[in-house]
mmCIF file of C-alpha atoms in Angstrom:
data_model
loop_
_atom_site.group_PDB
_atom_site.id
_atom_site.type_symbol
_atom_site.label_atom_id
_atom_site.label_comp_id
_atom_site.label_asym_id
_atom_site.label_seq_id
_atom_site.Cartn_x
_atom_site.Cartn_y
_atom_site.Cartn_z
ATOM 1 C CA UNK S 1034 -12.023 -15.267 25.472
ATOM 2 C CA UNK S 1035 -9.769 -13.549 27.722
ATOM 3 C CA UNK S 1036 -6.929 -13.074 24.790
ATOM 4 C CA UNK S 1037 -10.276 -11.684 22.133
ATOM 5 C CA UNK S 1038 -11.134 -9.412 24.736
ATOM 6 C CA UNK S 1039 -7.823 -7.668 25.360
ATOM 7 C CA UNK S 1040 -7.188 -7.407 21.371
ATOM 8 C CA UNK S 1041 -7.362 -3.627 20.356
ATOM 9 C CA UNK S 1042 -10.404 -2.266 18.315
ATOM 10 C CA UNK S 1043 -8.102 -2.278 15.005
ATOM 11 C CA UNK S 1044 -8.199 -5.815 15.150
ATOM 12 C CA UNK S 1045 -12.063 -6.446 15.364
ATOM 13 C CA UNK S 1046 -12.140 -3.485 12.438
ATOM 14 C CA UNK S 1047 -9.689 -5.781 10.358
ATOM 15 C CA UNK S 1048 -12.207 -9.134 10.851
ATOM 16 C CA UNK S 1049 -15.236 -6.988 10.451
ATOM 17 C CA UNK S 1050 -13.797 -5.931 6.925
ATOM 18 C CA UNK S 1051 -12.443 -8.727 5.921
ATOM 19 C CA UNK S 1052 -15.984 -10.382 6.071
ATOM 20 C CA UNK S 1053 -17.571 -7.725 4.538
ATOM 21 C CA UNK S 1054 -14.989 -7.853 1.348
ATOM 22 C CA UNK S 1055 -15.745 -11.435 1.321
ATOM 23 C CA UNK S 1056 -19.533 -11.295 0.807
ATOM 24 C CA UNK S 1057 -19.030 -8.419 -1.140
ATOM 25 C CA UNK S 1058 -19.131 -9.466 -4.805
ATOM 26 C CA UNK S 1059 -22.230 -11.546 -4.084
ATOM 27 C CA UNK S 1060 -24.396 -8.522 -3.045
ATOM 28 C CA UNK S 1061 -22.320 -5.931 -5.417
ATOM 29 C CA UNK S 1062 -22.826 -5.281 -9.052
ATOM 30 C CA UNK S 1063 -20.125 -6.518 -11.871
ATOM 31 C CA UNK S 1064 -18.937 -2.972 -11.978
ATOM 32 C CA UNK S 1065 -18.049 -2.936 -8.454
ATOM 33 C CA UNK S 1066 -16.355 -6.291 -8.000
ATOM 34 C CA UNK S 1067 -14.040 -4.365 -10.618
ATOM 35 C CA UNK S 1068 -13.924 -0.860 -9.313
ATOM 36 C CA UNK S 1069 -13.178 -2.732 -5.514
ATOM 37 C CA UNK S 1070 -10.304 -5.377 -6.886
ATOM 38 C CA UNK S 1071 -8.662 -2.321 -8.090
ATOM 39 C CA UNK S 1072 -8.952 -1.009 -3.959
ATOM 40 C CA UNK S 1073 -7.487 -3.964 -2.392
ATOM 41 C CA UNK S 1074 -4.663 -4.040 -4.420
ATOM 42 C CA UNK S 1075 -3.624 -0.058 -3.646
ATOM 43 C CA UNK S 1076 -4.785 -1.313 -0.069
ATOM 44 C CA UNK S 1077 -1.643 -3.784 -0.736
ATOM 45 C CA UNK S 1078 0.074 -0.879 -1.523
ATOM 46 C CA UNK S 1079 -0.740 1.173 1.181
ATOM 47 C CA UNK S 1080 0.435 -1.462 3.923
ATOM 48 C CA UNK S 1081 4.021 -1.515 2.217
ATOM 49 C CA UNK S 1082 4.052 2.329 2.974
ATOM 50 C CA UNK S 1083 2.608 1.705 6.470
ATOM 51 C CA UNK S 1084 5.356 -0.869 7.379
ATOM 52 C CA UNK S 1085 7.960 1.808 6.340
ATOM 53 C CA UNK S 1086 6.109 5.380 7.181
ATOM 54 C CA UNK S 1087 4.199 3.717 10.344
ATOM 55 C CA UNK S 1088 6.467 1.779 12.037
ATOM 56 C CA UNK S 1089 9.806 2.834 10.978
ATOM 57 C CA UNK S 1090 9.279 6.529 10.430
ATOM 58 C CA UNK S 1091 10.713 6.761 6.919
ATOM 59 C CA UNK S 1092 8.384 8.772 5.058
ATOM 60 C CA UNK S 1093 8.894 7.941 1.415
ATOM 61 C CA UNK S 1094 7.259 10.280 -1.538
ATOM 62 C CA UNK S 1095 8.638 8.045 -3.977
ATOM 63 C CA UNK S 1096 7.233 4.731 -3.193
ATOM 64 C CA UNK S 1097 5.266 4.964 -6.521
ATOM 65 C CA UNK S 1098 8.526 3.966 -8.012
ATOM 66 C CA UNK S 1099 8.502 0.471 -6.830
ATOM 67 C CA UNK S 1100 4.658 -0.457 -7.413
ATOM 68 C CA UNK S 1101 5.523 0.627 -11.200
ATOM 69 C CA UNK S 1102 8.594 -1.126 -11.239
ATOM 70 C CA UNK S 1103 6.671 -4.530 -10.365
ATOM 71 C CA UNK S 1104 3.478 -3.120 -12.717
ATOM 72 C CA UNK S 1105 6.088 -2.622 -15.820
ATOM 73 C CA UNK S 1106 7.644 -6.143 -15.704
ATOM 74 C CA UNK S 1107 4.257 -7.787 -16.152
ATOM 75 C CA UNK S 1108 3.605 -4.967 -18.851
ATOM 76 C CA UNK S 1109 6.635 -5.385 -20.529
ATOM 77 C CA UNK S 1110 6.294 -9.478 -20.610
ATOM 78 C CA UNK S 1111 2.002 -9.213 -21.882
ATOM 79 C CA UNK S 1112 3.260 -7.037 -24.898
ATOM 80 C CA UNK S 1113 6.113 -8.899 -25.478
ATOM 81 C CA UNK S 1114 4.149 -12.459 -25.735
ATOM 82 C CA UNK S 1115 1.027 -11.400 -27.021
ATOM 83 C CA UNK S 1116 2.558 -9.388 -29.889
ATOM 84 C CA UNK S 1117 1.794 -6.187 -29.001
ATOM 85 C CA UNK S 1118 1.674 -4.194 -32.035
ATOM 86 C CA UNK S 1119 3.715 -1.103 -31.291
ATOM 87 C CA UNK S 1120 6.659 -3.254 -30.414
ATOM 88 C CA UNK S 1121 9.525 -3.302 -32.788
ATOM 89 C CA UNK S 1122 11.765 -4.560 -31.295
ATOM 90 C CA UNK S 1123 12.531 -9.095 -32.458
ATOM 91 C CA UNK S 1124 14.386 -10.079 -29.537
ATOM 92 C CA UNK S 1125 14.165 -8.710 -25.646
ATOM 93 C CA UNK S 1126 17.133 -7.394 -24.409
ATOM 94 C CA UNK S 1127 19.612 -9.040 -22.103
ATOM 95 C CA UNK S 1128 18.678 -7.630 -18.798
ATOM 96 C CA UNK S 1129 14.877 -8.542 -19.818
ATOM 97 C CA UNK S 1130 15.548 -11.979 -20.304
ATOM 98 C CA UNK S 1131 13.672 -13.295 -17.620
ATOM 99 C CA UNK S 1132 10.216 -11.570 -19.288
ATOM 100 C CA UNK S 1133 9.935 -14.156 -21.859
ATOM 101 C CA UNK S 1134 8.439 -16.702 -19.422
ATOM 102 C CA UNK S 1135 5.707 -16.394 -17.458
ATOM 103 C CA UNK S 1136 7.608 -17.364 -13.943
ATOM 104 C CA UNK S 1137 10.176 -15.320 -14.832
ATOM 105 C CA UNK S 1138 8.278 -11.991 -15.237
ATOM 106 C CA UNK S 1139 6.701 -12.829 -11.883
ATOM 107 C CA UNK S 1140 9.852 -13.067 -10.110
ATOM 108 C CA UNK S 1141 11.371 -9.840 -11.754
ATOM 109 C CA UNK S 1142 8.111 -8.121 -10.723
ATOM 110 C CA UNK S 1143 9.094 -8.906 -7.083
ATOM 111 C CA UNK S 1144 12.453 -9.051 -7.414
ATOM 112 C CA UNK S 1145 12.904 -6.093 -9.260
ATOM 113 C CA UNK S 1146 11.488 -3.471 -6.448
ATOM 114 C CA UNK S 1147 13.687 -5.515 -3.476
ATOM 115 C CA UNK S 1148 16.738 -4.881 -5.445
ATOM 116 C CA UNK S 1149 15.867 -0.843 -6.404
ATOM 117 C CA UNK S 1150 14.779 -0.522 -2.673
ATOM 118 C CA UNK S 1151 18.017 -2.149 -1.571
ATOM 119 C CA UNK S 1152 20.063 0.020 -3.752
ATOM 120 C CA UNK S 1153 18.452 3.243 -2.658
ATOM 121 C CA UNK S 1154 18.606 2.050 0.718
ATOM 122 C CA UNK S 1155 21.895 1.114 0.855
ATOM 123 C CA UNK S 1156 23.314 4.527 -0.001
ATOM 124 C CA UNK S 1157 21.035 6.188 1.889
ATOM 125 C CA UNK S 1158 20.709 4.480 5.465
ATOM 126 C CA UNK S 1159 24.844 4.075 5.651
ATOM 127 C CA UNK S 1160 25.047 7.560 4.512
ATOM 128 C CA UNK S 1161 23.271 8.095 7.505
ATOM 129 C CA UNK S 1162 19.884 9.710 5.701
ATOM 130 C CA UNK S 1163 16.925 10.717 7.307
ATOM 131 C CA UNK S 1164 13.663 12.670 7.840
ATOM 132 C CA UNK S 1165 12.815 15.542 5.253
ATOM 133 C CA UNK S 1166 16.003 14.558 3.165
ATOM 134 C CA UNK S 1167 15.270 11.032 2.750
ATOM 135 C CA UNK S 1168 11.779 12.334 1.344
ATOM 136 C CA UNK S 1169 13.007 14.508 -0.821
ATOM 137 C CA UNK S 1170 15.367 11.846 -2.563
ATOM 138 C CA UNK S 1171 12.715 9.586 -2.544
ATOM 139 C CA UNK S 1172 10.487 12.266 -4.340
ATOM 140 C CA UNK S 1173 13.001 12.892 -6.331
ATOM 141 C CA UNK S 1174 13.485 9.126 -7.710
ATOM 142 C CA UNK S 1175 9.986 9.048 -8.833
ATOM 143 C CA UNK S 1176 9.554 11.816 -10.669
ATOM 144 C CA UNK S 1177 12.946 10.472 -12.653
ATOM 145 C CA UNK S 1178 11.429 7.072 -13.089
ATOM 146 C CA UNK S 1179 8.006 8.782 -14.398
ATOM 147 C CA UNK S 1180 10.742 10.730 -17.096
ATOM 148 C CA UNK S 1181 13.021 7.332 -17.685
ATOM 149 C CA UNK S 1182 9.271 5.497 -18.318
ATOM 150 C CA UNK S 1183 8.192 8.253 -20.790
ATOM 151 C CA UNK S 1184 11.614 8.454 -22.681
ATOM 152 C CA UNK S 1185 12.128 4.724 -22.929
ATOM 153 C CA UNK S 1186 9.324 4.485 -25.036
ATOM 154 C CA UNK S 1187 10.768 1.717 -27.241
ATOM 155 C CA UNK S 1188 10.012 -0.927 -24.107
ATOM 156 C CA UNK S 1189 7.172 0.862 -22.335
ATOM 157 C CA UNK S 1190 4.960 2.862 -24.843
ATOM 158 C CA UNK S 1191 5.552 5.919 -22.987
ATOM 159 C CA UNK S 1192 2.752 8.081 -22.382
ATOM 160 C CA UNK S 1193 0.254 5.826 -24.109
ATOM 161 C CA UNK S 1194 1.027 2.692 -21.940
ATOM 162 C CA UNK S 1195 1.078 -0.799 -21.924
ATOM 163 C CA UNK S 1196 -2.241 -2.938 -22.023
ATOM 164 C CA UNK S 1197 -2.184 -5.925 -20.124
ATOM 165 C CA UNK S 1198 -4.974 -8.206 -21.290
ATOM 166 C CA UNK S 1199 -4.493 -11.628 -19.260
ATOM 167 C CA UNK S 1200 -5.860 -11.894 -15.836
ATOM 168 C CA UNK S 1201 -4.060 -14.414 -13.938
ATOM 169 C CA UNK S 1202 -1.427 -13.696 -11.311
ATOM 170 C CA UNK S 1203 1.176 -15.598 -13.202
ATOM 171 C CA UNK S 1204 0.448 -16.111 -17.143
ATOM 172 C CA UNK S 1205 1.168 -13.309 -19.049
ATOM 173 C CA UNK S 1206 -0.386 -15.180 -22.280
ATOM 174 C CA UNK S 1207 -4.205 -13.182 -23.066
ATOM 175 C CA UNK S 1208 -5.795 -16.346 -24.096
ATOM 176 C CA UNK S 1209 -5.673 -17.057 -20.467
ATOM 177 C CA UNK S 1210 -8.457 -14.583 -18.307
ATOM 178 C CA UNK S 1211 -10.503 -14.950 -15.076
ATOM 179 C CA UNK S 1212 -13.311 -13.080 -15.213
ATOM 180 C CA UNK S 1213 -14.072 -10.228 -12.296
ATOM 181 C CA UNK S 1214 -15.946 -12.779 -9.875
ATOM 182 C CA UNK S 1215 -13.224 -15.170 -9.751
ATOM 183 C CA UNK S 1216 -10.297 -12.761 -9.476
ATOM 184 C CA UNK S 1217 -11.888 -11.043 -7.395
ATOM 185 C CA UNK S 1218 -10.973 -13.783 -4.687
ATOM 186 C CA UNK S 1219 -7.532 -14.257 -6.060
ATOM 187 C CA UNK S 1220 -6.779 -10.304 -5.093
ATOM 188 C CA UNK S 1221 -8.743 -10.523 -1.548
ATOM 189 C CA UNK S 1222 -6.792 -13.781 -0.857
ATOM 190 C CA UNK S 1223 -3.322 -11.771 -1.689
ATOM 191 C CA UNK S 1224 -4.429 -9.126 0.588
ATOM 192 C CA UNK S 1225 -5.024 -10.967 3.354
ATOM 193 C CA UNK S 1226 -1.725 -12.555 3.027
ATOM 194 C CA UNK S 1227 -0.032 -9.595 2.910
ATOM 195 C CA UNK S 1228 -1.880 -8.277 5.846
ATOM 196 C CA UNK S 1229 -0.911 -11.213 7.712
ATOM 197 C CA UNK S 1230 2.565 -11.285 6.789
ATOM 198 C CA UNK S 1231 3.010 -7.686 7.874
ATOM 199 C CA UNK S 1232 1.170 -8.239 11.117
ATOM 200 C CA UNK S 1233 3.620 -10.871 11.901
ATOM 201 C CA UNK S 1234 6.412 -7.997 10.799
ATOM 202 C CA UNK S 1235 5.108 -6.058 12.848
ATOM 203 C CA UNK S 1236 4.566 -7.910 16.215
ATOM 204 C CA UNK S 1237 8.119 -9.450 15.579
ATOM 205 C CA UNK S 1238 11.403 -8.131 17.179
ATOM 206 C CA UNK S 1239 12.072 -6.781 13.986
ATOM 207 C CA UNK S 1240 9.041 -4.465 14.582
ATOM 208 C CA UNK S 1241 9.639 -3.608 18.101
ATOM 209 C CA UNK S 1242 13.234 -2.525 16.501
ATOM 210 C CA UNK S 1243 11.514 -0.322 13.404
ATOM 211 C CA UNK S 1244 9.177 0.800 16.487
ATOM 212 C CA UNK S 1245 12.208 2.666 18.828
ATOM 213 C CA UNK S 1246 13.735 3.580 14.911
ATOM 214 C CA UNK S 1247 10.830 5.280 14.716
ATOM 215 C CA UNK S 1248 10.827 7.098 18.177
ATOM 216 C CA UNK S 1249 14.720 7.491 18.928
ATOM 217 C CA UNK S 1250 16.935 6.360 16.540
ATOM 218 C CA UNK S 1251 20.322 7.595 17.905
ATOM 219 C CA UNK S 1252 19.204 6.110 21.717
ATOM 220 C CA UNK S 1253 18.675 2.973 20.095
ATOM 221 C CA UNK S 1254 22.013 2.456 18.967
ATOM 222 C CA UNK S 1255 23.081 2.711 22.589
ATOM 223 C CA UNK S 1256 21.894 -0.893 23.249
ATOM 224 C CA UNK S 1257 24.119 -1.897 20.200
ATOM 225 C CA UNK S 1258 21.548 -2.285 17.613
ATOM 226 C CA UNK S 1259 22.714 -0.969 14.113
ATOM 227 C CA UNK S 1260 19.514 0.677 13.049
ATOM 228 C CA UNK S 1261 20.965 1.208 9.069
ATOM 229 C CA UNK S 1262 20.093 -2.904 8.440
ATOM 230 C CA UNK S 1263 17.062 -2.616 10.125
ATOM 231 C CA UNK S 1264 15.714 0.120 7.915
ATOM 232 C CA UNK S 1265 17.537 -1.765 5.074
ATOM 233 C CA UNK S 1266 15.718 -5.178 5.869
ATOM 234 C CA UNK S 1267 12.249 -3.212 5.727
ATOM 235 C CA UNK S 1268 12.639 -0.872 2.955
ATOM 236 C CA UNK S 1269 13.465 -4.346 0.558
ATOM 237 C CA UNK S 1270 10.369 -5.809 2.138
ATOM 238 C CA UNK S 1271 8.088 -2.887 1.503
ATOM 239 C CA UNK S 1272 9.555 -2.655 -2.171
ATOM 240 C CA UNK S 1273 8.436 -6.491 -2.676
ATOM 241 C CA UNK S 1274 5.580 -5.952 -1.446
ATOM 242 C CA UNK S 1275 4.628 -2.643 -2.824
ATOM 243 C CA UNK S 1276 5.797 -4.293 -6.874
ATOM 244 C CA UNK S 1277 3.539 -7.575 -6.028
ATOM 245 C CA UNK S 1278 0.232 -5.056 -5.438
ATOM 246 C CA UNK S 1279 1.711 -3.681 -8.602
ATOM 247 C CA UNK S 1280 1.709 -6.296 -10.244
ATOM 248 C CA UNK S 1281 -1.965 -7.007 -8.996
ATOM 249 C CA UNK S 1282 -3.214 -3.576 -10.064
ATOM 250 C CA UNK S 1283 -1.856 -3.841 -13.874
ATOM 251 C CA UNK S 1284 -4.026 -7.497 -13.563
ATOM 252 C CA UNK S 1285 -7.202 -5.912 -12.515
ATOM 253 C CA UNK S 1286 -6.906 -2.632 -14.895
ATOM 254 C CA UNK S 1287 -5.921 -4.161 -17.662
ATOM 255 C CA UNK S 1288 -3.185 -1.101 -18.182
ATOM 256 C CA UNK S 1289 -0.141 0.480 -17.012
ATOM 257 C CA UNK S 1290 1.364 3.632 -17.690
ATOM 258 C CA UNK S 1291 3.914 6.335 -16.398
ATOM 259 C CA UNK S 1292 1.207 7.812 -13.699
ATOM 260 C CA UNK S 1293 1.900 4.130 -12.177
ATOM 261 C CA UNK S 1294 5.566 5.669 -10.940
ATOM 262 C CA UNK S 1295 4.894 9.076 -10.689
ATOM 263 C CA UNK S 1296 4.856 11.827 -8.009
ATOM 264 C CA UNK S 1297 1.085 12.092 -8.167
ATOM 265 C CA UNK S 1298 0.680 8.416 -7.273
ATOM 266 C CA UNK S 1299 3.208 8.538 -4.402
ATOM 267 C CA UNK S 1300 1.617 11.414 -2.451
ATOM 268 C CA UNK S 1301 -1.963 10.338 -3.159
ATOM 269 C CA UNK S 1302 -0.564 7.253 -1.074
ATOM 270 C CA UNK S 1303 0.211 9.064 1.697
ATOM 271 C CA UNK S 1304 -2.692 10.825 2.122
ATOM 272 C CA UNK S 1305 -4.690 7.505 2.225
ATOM 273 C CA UNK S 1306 -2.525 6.520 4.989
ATOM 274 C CA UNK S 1307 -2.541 9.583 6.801
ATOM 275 C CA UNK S 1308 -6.453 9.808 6.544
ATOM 276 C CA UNK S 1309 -6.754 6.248 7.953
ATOM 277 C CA UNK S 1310 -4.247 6.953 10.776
ATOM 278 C CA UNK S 1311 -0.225 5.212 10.100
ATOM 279 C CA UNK S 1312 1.826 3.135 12.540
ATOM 280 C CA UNK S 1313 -1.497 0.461 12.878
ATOM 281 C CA UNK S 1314 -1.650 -1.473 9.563
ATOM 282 C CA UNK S 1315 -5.596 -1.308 9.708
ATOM 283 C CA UNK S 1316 -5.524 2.535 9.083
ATOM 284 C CA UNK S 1317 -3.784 2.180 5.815
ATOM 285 C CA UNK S 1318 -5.999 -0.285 4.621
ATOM 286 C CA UNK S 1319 -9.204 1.750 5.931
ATOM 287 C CA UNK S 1320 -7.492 4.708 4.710
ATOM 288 C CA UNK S 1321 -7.112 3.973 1.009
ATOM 289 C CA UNK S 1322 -10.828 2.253 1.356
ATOM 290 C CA UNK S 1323 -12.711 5.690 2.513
ATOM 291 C CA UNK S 1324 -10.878 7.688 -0.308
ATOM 292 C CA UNK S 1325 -11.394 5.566 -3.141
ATOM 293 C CA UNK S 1326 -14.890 4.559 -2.577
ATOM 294 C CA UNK S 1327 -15.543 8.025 -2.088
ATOM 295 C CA UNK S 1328 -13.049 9.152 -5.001
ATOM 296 C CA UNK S 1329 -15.807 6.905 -7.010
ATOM 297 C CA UNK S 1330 -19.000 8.098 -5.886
ATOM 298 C CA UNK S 1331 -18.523 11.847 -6.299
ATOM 299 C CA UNK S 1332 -17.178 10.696 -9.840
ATOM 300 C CA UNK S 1333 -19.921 9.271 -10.666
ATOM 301 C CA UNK S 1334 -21.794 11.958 -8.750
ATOM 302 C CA UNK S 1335 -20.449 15.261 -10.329
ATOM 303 C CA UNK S 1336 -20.189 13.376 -14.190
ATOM 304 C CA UNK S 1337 -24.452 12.597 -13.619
ATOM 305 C CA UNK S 1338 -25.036 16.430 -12.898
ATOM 306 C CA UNK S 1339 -23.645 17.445 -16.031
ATOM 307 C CA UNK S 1340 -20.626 17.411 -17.590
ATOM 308 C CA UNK S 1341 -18.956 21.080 -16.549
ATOM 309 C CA UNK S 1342 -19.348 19.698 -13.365
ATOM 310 C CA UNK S 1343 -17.906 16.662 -13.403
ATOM 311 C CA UNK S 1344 -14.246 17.911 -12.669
ATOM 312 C CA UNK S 1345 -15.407 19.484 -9.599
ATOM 313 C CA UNK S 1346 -15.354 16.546 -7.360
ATOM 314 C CA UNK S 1347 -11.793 16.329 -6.826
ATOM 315 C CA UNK S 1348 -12.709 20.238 -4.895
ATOM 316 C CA UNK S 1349 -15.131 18.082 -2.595
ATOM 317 C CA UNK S 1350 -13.161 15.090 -1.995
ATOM 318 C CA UNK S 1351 -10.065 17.665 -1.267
ATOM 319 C CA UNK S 1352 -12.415 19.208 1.690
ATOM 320 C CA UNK S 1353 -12.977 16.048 2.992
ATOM 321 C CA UNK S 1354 -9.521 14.755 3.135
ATOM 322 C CA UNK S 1355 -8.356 18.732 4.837
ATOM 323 C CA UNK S 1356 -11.467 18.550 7.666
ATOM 324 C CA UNK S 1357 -10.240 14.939 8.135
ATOM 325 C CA UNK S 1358 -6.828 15.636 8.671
ATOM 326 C CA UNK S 1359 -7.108 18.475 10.510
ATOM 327 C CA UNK S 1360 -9.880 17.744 13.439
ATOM 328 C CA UNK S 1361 -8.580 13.975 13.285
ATOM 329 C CA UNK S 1362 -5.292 14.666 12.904
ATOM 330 C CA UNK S 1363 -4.124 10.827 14.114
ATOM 331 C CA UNK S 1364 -5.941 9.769 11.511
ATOM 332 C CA UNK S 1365 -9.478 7.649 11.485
ATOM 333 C CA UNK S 1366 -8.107 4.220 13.315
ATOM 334 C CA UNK S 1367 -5.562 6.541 15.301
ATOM 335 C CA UNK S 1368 -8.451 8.249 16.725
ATOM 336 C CA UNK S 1369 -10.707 5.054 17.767
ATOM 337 C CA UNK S 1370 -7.366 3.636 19.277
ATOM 338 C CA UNK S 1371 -6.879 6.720 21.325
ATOM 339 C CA UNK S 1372 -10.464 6.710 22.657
ATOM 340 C CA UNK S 1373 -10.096 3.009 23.693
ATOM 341 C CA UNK S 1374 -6.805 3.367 25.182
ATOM 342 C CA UNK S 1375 -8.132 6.318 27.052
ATOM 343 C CA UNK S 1376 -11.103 4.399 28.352
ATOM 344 C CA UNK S 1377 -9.267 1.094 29.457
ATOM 345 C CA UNK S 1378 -7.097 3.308 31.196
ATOM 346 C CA UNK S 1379 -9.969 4.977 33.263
ATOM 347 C CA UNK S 1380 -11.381 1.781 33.829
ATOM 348 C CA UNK S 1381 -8.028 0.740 35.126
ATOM 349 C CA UNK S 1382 -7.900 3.413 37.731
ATOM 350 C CA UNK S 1383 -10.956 3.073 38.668
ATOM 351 C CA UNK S 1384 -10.043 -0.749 39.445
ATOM 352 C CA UNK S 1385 -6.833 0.136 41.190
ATOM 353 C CA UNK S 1386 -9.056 2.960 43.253
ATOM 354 C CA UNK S 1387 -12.177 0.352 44.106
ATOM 355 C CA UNK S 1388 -8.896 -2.145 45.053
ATOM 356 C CA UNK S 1389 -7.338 0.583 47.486
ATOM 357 C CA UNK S 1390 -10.650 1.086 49.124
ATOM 358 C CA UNK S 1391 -11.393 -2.628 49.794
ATOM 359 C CA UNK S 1392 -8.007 -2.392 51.480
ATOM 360 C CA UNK S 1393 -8.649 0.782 53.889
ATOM 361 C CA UNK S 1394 -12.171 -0.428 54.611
ATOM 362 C CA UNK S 1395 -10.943 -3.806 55.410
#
């Protein structure tokens, strides 16, 4: 009881929603259960910028890059297997191989993101990169990959986009689909997972290490740490995770196209984790919840007034996210952390002052 009672409010918040995204689809319309399989997996998303932005410090504005990269493989591998019929291509190319079967567009999917984060990484952590520069180049790579994605139309339809009709995490054949109820569960199971895995990331040495990245790099390396593999290590793990929620979104929306690895996607994903508060994992999650649920409703809102109105609910929402930021600037969970933190340390002093009075009395 002891050990529940010292947890921080973050982690009763995760439990709390976890339950409530369990017993959601029971008490939730068909069109939800859609509309909020669609959430968890940019909640997916969200925690592979967290990991990186959060804890390390490394704000990327290109992380759209790798959820498309993972979103395209399965893409690629539905049209290729089902026929699609704007393909014209016989045979797949070489370095596509592995798209033909159904494990082996999986693994790309993964895979695939690791080895582009790893890349990037590489040149960019030994070339001793950082802070507004490593943005930049990170912005920079997206809105290339949204122009390769557009120009290669041959293997990815370009604008018009790929539509992926199985839904199943693995097969990639349309005959085989799970309707919303049941994958519904398969997507709340993978976030949880994830969630887990980077909790255990994060409490790690490893995360203590991304931790002082974050705070002082350069007095870290006094203590003969090399802080270029650490950032290494968990920009390949944010890439793998960030194409498997990729991979998870293409499943649920039946689509993909070049908005999947574009700029817009990329900073929309920072402002979900900014909103929520960074640096907690349950702020990206909560975070990307609040602004897509609410991203929903005043759809649905402004298109039911009339339909000159209905693009003026991206004004609203834009408010929201501005007053947020700015009187909250920590960010939602940030904030409820602060005000704990600030009460178990009055209740602290108050212990130590009660303790010191016992002692003169006595």
């Amino acid at each position: 009881m002891e050990k529940l009672k010292s947890l921080p409010v973050n982690r009763y918040i995760d439990i709390l929603m976890f339950l409530i995204l369990l017993i959601f689809p029971f008490i939730q319309s068909t069109y939800w259960i859609y509309v909020m399989s669609g959430i968890m997996a940019y909640m997916m998303f969200a925690l592979s910028l967290d990991l990186l932005w959060g804890y390390t410090g490394l704000m990327s504005m290109g992380h759209s890059l790798l959820f498309g990269a993972g979103g395209y493989m399965v893409g690629i591998a539905c049209a290729y297997v089902n026929k699609a019929d704007w393909i014209e291509f016989e045979q797949l190319p070489w370095f596509l191989t592995p798209l033909k079967s159904d494990v082996g567009a999986f693994a790309a999917a993964l895979i695939l993101p690791a080895l582009i984060s790893l890349i990037i990484g590489f040149f960019m952590f030994t070339g001793k990169i950082k802070g507004v520069f490593f943005s930049l180049i990170t912005l920079a790579l997206s809105g290339v990959a949204e122009l390769f994605v557009i120009n290669q139309s041959e293997y990815t339809h370009g604008n018009s986009g790929i539509s992926v009709v199985s839904r199943t995490v693995i097969s990639n054949d349309s005959s085989r689909k799970m309707d919303d109820f049941s994958f519904y569960f398969v997507v709340l199971a993978a976030l949880i997972a994830v969630y887990l895995i980077c909790l255990l990331i994060s409490r790690s040495r490893v995360g203590k290490v991304l931790q002082a990245i974050r705070e002082n790099e350069s007095r870290l390396t006094f203590f003969g740490y090399k802080p270029a593999a650490f950032k290494l290590l968990i920009y390949t793990i944010s890439g793998m995770i960030a194409g498997f929620a990729g991979v998870l979104y293409v499943r649920v929306q039946g689509s993909i196209n070049s908005a999947s690895v574009g700029i817009t996607l990329a900073t929309l994903m920072l402002v979900w984790v900014a909103v929520g508060g960074r640096g907690n994992l349950t702020g990206a999650m909560v975070g990307t919840l609040v602004i897509q649920v609410a991203e929903t409703k005043l759809n649905s809102l402004f298109s039911g007034i009339s339909a000159d109105f209905a693009q003026y609910w991206r004004l609203v929402l834009g408010i929201i996210i501005l007053v947020i930021v700015f009187v909250i600037p920590k960010g939602i969970i940030g904030t409820v952390l602060d005000v704990q933190q600030k009460y178990l340390d009055r209740k602290r002093k108050e212990e130590i002052l009660a303790a010191e009075e016992g002692q003169n009395n006595g």
